[in-house]
Amino acid sequence: GMLTRNLHKTLKKQKYQGHCRYHRETVLDLHPSISHKVLRDWSQIRSNITSTNLVYPVFVTDSPNTKNAISSMPEQYQWSTDKLPELIDPLMEKGLKSLLVFGAITDPSCKDATGIMADDTKGPVYRAIKYLKEHYPELLLMADVCLCQYTDHGHCGIFDTEKSERLNNEKSLDRLSEVAYNYCQAGADVIAPSDMMDGRIGAIKDTLNNNGYRHVPVMSYSAKFASCLYGPFRDAAHSKPAFGNRQTYQLPVGSPSKSL
């Protein structure tokens, strides 16, 4: 159509300005946004909001046979994988099409400096995704990618040393990309990084593109502020920082222009 013709004109025009490679990748990256039936349905122009175009967050824990109440979120729970049908079956009867999976580690001794349980094959998110993909193949499965709920320090990346107060952005990107890749192997349909490391979307996309997962879209939390409003989430995911705060890598609350 007209959009396609105009896009090709843009490609041709900018080919000699050193930008052709960028625009070709942009065109190819349209494919992930329509790689799943639910995503294609969401791409249609509609003005109504129903249960079919909402995403339900679910907090999965590493403890078996568990349904733990989240004190700061009334009527919300942490679920073990074996208990998920109790949550999901009624929601699907109401039209639910998508879940966003978060992990919650209940045993502090399982946490370390690099968040090893984030993508361990016996970890909560990896196991939940494999279970959900097998038992609910029609669902669009989104996987939250962060390290805070899996690290012993409770921050979203990796530090240079134990005594460091600054995150190492490059090490953090490598680890986050590794987690994203392993979630794709488990069966995630969408990767949703919430860490706010500089350059994480490009790093994750490069890893996925180079390892057979170009079709998997990345949904970024592009504007995440260092706010106490995340308190209930930190309760749900057991992700409170053990020291300091996240003001050096999440956006200042009073700077909305940085979110654009």
mmCIF file with all atom_site columns, N, CA and C in Angstrom, residues 10 24-25 65 124 131 188 257:
data_model
loop_
_atom_site.group_PDB
_atom_site.id
_atom_site.type_symbol
_atom_site.label_atom_id
_atom_site.label_alt_id
_atom_site.label_comp_id
_atom_site.label_asym_id
_atom_site.label_entity_id
_atom_site.label_seq_id
_atom_site.pdbx_PDB_ins_code
_atom_site.Cartn_x
_atom_site.Cartn_y
_atom_site.Cartn_z
_atom_site.occupancy
_atom_site.B_iso_or_equiv
_atom_site.pdbx_formal_charge
_atom_site.auth_seq_id
_atom_site.auth_comp_id
_atom_site.auth_asym_id
_atom_site.auth_atom_id
_atom_site.pdbx_PDB_model_num
ATOM 1  N N  . THR A 1 10  ? 11.780 6.087   1.225  1.00 0.00 ? 10  THR A N  1
ATOM 2  C CA . THR A 1 10  ? 12.668 6.553   2.288  1.00 0.00 ? 10  THR A CA 1
ATOM 3  C C  . THR A 1 10  ? 13.969 5.775   2.285  1.00 0.00 ? 10  THR A C  1
ATOM 4  N N  . ARG A 1 24  ? 16.956 -0.843  7.106  1.00 0.00 ? 24  ARG A N  1
ATOM 5  C CA . ARG A 1 24  ? 16.644 -2.219  6.761  1.00 0.00 ? 24  ARG A CA 1
ATOM 6  C C  . ARG A 1 24  ? 16.339 -3.032  8.017  1.00 0.00 ? 24  ARG A C  1
ATOM 7  N N  . GLU A 1 25  ? 17.125 -2.822  9.086  1.00 0.00 ? 25  GLU A N  1
ATOM 8  C CA . GLU A 1 25  ? 16.861 -3.540  10.321 1.00 0.00 ? 25  GLU A CA 1
ATOM 9  C C  . GLU A 1 25  ? 15.522 -3.122  10.913 1.00 0.00 ? 25  GLU A C  1
ATOM 10 N N  . ASN A 1 65  ? 3.557  -26.131 45.660 1.00 0.00 ? 65  ASN A N  1
ATOM 11 C CA . ASN A 1 65  ? 2.255  -26.165 46.339 1.00 0.00 ? 65  ASN A CA 1
ATOM 12 C C  . ASN A 1 65  ? 2.016  -24.899 47.162 1.00 0.00 ? 65  ASN A C  1
ATOM 13 N N  . PRO A 1 124 ? 11.872 -20.268 39.057 1.00 0.00 ? 124 PRO A N  1
ATOM 14 C CA . PRO A 1 124 ? 10.424 -20.113 38.928 1.00 0.00 ? 124 PRO A CA 1
ATOM 15 C C  . PRO A 1 124 ? 9.941  -19.680 37.548 1.00 0.00 ? 124 PRO A C  1
ATOM 16 N N  . TYR A 1 131 ? 5.868  -24.763 31.588 1.00 0.00 ? 131 TYR A N  1
ATOM 17 C CA . TYR A 1 131 ? 4.580  -25.344 31.983 1.00 0.00 ? 131 TYR A CA 1
ATOM 18 C C  . TYR A 1 131 ? 3.426  -24.670 31.240 1.00 0.00 ? 131 TYR A C  1
ATOM 19 N N  . ALA A 1 188 ? 9.129  -18.354 25.912 1.00 0.00 ? 188 ALA A N  1
ATOM 20 C CA . ALA A 1 188 ? 8.533  -17.017 26.009 1.00 0.00 ? 188 ALA A CA 1
ATOM 21 C C  . ALA A 1 188 ? 8.238  -16.444 24.627 1.00 0.00 ? 188 ALA A C  1
ATOM 22 N N  . SER A 1 257 ? 10.733 14.779  30.859 1.00 0.00 ? 257 SER A N  1
ATOM 23 C CA . SER A 1 257 ? 11.304 14.898  29.508 1.00 0.00 ? 257 SER A CA 1
ATOM 24 C C  . SER A 1 257 ? 12.253 13.752  29.196 1.00 0.00 ? 257 SER A C  1
#
